mmCIF file of C-alpha atoms in Angstrom:
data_model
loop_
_atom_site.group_PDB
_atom_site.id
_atom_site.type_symbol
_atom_site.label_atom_id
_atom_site.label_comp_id
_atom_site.label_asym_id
_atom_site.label_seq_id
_atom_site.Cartn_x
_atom_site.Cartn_y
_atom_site.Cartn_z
ATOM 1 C CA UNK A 1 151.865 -75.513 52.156
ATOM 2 C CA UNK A 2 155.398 -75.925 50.740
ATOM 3 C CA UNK A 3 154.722 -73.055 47.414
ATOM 4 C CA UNK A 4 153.355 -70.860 50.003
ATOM 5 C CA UNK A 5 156.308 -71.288 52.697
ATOM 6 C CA UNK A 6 158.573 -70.796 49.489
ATOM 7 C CA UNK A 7 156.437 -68.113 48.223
ATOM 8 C CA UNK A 8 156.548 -66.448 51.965
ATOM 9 C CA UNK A 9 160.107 -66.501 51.974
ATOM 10 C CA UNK A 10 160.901 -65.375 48.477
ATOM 11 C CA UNK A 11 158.358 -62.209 49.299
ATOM 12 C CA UNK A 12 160.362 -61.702 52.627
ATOM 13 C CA UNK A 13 163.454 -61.729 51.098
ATOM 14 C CA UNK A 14 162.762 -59.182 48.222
ATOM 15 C CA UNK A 15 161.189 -57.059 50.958
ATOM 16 C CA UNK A 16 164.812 -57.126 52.922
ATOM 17 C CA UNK A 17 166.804 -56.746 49.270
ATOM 18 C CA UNK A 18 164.323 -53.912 48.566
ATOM 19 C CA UNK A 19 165.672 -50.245 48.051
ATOM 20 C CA UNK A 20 163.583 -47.434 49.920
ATOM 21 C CA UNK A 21 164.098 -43.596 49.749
ATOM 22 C CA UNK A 22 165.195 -41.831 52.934
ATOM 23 C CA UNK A 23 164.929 -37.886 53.394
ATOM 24 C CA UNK A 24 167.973 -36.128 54.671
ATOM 25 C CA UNK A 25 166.631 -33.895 57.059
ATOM 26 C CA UNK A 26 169.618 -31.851 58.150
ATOM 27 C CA UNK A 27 170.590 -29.678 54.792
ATOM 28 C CA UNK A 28 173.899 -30.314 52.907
ATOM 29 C CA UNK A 29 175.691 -27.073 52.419
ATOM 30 C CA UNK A 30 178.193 -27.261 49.445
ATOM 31 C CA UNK A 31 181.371 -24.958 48.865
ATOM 32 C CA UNK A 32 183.083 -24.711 44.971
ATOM 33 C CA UNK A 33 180.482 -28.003 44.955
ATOM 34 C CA UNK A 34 176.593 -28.348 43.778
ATOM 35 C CA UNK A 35 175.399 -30.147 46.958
ATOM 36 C CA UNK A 36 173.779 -33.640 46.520
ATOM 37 C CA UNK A 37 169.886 -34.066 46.647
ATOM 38 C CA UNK A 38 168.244 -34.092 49.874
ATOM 39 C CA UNK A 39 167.140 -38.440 49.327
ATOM 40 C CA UNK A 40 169.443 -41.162 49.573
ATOM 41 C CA UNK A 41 168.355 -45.142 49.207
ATOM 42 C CA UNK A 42 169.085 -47.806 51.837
ATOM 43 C CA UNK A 43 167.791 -51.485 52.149
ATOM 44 C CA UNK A 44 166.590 -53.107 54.944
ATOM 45 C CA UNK A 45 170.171 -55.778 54.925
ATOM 46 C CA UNK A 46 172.032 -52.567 54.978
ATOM 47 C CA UNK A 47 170.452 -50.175 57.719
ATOM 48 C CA UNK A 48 170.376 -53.710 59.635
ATOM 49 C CA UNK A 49 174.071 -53.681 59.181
ATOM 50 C CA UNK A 50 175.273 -50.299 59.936
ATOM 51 C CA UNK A 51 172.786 -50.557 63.166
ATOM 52 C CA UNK A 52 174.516 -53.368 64.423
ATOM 53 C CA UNK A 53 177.954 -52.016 63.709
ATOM 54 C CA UNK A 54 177.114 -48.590 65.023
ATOM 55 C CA UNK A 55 176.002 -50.935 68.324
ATOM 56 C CA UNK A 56 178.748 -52.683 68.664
ATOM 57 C CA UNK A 57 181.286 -49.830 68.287
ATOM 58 C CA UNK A 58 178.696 -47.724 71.050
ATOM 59 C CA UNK A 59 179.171 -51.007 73.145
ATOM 60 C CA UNK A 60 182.936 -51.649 72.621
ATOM 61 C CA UNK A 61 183.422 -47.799 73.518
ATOM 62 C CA UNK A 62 181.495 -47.525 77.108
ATOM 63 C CA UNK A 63 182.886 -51.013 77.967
ATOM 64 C CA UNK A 64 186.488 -49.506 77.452
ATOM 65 C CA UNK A 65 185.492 -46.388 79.032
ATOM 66 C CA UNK A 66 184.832 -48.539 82.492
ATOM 67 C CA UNK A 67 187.917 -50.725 82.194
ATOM 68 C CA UNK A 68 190.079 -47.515 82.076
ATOM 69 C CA UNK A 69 188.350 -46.227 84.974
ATOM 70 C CA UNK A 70 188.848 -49.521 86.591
ATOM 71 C CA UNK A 71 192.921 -48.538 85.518
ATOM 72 C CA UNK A 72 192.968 -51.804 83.708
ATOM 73 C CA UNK A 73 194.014 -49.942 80.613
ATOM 74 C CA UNK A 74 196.670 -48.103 81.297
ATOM 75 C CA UNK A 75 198.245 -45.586 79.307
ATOM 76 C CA UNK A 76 196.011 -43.128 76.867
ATOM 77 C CA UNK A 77 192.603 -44.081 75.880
ATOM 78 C CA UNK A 78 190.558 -41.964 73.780
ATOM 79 C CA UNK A 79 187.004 -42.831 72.833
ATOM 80 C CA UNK A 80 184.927 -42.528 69.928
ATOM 81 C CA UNK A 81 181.560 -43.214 71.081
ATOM 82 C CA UNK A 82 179.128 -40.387 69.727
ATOM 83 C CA UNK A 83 180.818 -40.468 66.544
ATOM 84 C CA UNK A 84 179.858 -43.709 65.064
ATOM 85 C CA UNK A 85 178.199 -42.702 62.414
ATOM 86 C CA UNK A 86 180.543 -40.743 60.589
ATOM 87 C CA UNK A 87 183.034 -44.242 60.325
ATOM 88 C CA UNK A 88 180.310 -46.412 59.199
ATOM 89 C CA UNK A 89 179.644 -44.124 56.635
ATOM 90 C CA UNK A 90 182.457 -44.041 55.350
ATOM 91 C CA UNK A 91 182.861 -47.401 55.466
ATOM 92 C CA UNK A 92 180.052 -47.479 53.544
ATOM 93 C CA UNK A 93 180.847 -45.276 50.570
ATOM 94 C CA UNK A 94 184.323 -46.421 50.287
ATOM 95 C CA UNK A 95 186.145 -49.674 49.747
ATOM 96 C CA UNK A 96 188.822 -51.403 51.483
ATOM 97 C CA UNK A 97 190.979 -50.790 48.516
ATOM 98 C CA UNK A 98 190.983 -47.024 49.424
ATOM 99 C CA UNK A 99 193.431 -45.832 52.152
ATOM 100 C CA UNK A 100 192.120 -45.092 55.353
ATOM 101 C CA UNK A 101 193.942 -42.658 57.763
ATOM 102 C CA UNK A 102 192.819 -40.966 61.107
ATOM 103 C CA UNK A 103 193.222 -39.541 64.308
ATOM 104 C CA UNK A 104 194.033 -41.168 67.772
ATOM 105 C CA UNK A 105 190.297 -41.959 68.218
ATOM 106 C CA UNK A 106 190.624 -44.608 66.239
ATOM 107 C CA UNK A 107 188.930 -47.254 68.062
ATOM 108 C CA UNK A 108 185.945 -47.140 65.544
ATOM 109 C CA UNK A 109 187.666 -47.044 62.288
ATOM 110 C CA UNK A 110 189.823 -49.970 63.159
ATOM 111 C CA UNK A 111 186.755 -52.021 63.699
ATOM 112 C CA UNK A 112 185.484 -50.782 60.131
ATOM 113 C CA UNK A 113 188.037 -51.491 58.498
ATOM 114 C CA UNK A 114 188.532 -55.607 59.737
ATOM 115 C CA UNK A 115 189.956 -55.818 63.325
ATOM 116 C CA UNK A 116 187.671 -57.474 66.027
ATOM 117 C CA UNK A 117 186.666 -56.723 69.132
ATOM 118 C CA UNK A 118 188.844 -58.714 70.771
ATOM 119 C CA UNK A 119 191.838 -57.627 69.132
ATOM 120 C CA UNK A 120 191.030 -54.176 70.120
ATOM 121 C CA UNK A 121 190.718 -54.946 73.083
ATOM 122 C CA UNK A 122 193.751 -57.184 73.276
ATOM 123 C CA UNK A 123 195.633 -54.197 72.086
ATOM 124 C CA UNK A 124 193.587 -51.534 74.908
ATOM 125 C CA UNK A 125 195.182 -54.080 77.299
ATOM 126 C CA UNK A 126 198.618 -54.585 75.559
ATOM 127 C CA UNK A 127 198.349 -58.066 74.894
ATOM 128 C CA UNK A 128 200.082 -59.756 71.941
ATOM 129 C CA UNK A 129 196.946 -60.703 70.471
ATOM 130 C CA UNK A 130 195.693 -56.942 69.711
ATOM 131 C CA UNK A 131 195.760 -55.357 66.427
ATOM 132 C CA UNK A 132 199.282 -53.920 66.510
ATOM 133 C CA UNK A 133 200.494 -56.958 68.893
ATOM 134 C CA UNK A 134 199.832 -55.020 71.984
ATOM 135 C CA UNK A 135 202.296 -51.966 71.077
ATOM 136 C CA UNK A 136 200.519 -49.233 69.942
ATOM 137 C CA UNK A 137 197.297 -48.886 72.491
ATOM 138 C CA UNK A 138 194.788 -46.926 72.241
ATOM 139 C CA UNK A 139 196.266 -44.718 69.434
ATOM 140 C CA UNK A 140 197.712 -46.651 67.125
ATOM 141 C CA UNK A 141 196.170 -49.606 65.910
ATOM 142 C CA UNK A 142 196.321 -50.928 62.083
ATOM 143 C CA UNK A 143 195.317 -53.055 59.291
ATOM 144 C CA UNK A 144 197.478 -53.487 56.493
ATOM 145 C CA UNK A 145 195.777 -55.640 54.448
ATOM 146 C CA UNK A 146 192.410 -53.412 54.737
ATOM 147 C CA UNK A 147 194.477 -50.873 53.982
ATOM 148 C CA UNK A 148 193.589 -48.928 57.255
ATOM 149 C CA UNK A 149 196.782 -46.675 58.414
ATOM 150 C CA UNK A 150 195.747 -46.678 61.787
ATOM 151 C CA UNK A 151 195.724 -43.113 64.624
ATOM 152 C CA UNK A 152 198.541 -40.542 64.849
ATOM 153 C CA UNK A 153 198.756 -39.536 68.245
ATOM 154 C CA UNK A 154 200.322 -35.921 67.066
ATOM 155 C CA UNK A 155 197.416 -33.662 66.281
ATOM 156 C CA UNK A 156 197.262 -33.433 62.354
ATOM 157 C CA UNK A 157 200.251 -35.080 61.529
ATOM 158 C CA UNK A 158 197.839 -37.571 59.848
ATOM 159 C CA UNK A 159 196.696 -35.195 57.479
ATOM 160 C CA UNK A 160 199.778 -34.793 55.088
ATOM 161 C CA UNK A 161 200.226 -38.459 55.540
ATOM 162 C CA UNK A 162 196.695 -39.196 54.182
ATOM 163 C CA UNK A 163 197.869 -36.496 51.258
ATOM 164 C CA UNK A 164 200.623 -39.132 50.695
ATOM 165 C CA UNK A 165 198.403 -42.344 50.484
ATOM 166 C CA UNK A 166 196.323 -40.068 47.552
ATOM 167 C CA UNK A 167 199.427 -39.274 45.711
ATOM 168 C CA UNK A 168 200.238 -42.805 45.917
ATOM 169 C CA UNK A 169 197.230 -43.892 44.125
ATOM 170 C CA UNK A 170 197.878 -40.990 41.566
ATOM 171 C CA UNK A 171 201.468 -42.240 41.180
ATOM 172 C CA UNK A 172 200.734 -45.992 40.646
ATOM 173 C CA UNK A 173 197.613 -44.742 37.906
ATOM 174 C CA UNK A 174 198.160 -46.595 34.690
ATOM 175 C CA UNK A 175 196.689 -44.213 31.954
ATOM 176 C CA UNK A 176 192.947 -43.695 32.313
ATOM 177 C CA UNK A 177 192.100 -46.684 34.875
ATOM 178 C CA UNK A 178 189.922 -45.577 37.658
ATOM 179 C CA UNK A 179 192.187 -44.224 40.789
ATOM 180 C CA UNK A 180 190.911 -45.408 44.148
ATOM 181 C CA UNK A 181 191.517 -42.325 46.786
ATOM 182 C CA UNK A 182 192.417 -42.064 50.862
ATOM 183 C CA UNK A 183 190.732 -40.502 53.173
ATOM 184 C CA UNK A 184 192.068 -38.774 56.216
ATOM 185 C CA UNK A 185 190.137 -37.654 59.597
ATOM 186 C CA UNK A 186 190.666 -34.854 61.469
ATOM 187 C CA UNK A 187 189.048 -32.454 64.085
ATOM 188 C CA UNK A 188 188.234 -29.114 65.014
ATOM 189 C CA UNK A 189 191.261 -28.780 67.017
ATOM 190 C CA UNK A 190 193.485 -29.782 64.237
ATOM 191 C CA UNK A 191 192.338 -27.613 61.610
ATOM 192 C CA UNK A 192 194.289 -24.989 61.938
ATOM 193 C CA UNK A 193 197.472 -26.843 61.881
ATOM 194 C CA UNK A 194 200.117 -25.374 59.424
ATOM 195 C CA UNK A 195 200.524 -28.957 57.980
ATOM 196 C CA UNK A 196 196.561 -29.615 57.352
ATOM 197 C CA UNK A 197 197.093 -26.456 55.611
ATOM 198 C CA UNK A 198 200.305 -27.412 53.591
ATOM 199 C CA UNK A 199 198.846 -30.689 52.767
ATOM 200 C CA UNK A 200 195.592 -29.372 51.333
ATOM 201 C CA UNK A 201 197.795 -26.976 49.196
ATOM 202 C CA UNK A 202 199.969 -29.829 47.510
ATOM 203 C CA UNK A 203 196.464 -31.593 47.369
ATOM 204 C CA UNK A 204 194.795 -29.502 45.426
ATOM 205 C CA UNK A 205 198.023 -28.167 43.250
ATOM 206 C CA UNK A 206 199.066 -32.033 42.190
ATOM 207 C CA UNK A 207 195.144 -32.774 42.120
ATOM 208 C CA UNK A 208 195.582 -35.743 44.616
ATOM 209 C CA UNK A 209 192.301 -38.297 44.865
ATOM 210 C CA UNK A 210 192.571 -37.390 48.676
ATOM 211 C CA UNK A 211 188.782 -36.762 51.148
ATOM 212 C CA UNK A 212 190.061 -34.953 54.001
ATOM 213 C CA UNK A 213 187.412 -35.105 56.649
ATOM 214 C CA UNK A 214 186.884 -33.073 59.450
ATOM 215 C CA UNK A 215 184.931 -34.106 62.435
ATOM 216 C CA UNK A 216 183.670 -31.249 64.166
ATOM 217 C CA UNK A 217 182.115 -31.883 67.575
ATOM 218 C CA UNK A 218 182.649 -28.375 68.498
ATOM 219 C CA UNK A 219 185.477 -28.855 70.922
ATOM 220 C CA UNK A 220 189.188 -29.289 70.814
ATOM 221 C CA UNK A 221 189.369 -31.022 73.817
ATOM 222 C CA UNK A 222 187.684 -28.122 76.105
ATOM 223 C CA UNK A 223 188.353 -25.176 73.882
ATOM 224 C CA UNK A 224 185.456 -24.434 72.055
ATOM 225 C CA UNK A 225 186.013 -23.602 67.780
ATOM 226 C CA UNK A 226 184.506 -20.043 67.990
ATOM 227 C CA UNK A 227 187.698 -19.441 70.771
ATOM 228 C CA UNK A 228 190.174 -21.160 68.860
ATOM 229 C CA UNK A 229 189.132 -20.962 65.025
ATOM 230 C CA UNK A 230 188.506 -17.678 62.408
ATOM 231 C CA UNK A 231 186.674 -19.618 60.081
ATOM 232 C CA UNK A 232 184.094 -22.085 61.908
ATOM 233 C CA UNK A 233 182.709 -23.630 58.726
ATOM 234 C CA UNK A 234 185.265 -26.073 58.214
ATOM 235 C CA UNK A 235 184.624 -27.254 54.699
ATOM 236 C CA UNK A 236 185.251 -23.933 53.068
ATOM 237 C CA UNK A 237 188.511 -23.659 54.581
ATOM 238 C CA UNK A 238 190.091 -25.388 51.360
ATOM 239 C CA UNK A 239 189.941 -22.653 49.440
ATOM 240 C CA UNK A 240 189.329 -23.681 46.178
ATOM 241 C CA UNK A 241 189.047 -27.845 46.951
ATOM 242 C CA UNK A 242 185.494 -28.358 47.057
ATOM 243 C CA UNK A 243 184.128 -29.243 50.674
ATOM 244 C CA UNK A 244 180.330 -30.142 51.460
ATOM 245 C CA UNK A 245 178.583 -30.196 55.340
ATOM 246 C CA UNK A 246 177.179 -33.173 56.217
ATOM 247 C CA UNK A 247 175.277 -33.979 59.333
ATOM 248 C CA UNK A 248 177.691 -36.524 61.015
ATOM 249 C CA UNK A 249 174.957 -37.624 63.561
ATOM 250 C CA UNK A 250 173.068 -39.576 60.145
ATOM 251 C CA UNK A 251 174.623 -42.496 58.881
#
């Protein structure tokens, strides 16, 4: 009975440490970029752990939602529930040693990148205890040491900041050494912002290792993009940087 318990549990375990193949069913549309293939592999540990995450951030999001009905949070607060997919994945494909930037909903990235529940919380209700000791709210919360450089409540003054974090990386380079990179978020309603522009410009003349990453629900707060934007295919809009569409909805 004891080899087969063991024998049970190895099995089970190689099942969970296991690779599978996953279609992509919504199609990746590449600009200056050949687009990736239409697979990607997952195991069962991992999906596991992005569900829960995705969860708790879903969770964390509705429960604020009621407590700044209830006017407990006072102030701003600006949800990201409906988007939690796009920060686990990039959670996911970077490290905490690349530079993490984003907008005022910033409630899900700050759990990605280390703070806790509570301290987000703590920080909705301006408690010492939150993230940025109860000063920043719902907009600004950080993590230093995950290298997370928190929401910027002015739309897409993050975005030349993010360009910053990149050149940093660049500057600090000792000869051939791999470079980690920043990413920066950004929406619809930002990206026509001179600086986004400007930024992507220095970005792509000084080659900086920067993603820049726009979420497009559709909507700049009630203005839809075909009312407020030329170009609605937002990764082409850098010109010659490469930029590639990817279904934010799959993690």
């Amino acid at each position: 009975p004891g080899a087969r318990g063991w024998a049970a549990a190895a099995a089970g375990q190689r099942a969970l440490s296991s690779a599978y193949t996953f279609d992509i069913p919504v199609e990746y549309k590449g600009h200056n970029i050949d687009v990736p293939e239409q697979k990607t592999e997952a195991t069962k540990e991992q999906l596991m752990q992005y569900h829960r995450n995705m969860y708790t951030m879903r969770r964390m999001e509705i429960t604020a939602d009621n407590e700044y009905k209830a006017r407990n949070i006072r102030g701003f607060c600006h949800l990201y529930d409906g988007q939690e997919a796009v920060a686990q994945g990039i959670q996911a494909a970077l490290t905490n040693d690349d530079d993490w930037i984003t907008t005022y909903r910033c409630h899900g990235a700050a759990l990605m990148r280390g703070a806790t529940v509570q301290e987000i919380f703590e920080e909705l209700f301006g408690f010492r205890g939150g993230i940025a000791a109860g000063k920043g709210g719902s907009m600004h919360m950080y993590n230093k040491e995950k290298n997370f450089y928190g929401g910027a409540a002015i739309v897409g003054a993050q975005v030349p900041i993010g360009a910053g974090l990149g050149f940093f990386h660049k500057y600090k380079r000792k000869n051939d050494e791999p470079m980690n990179v920043s990413i920066v978020m950004y929406g619809d309603g930002s990206a026509n912002q001179g600086q986004c522009w400007e930024a992507a410009n220095m970005a792509g003349l000084w080659k900086i290792p920067v993603i820049f990453c726009c979420e497009n629900n559709e909507y700049g707060m009630g203005t839809a993009v075909n009312r407020s934007s030329y170009i609605t295919e937002y990764y082409k809009q850098g010109n010659k940087i490469p930029g590639i569409f990817i279904d934010g909805m799959d993690v």
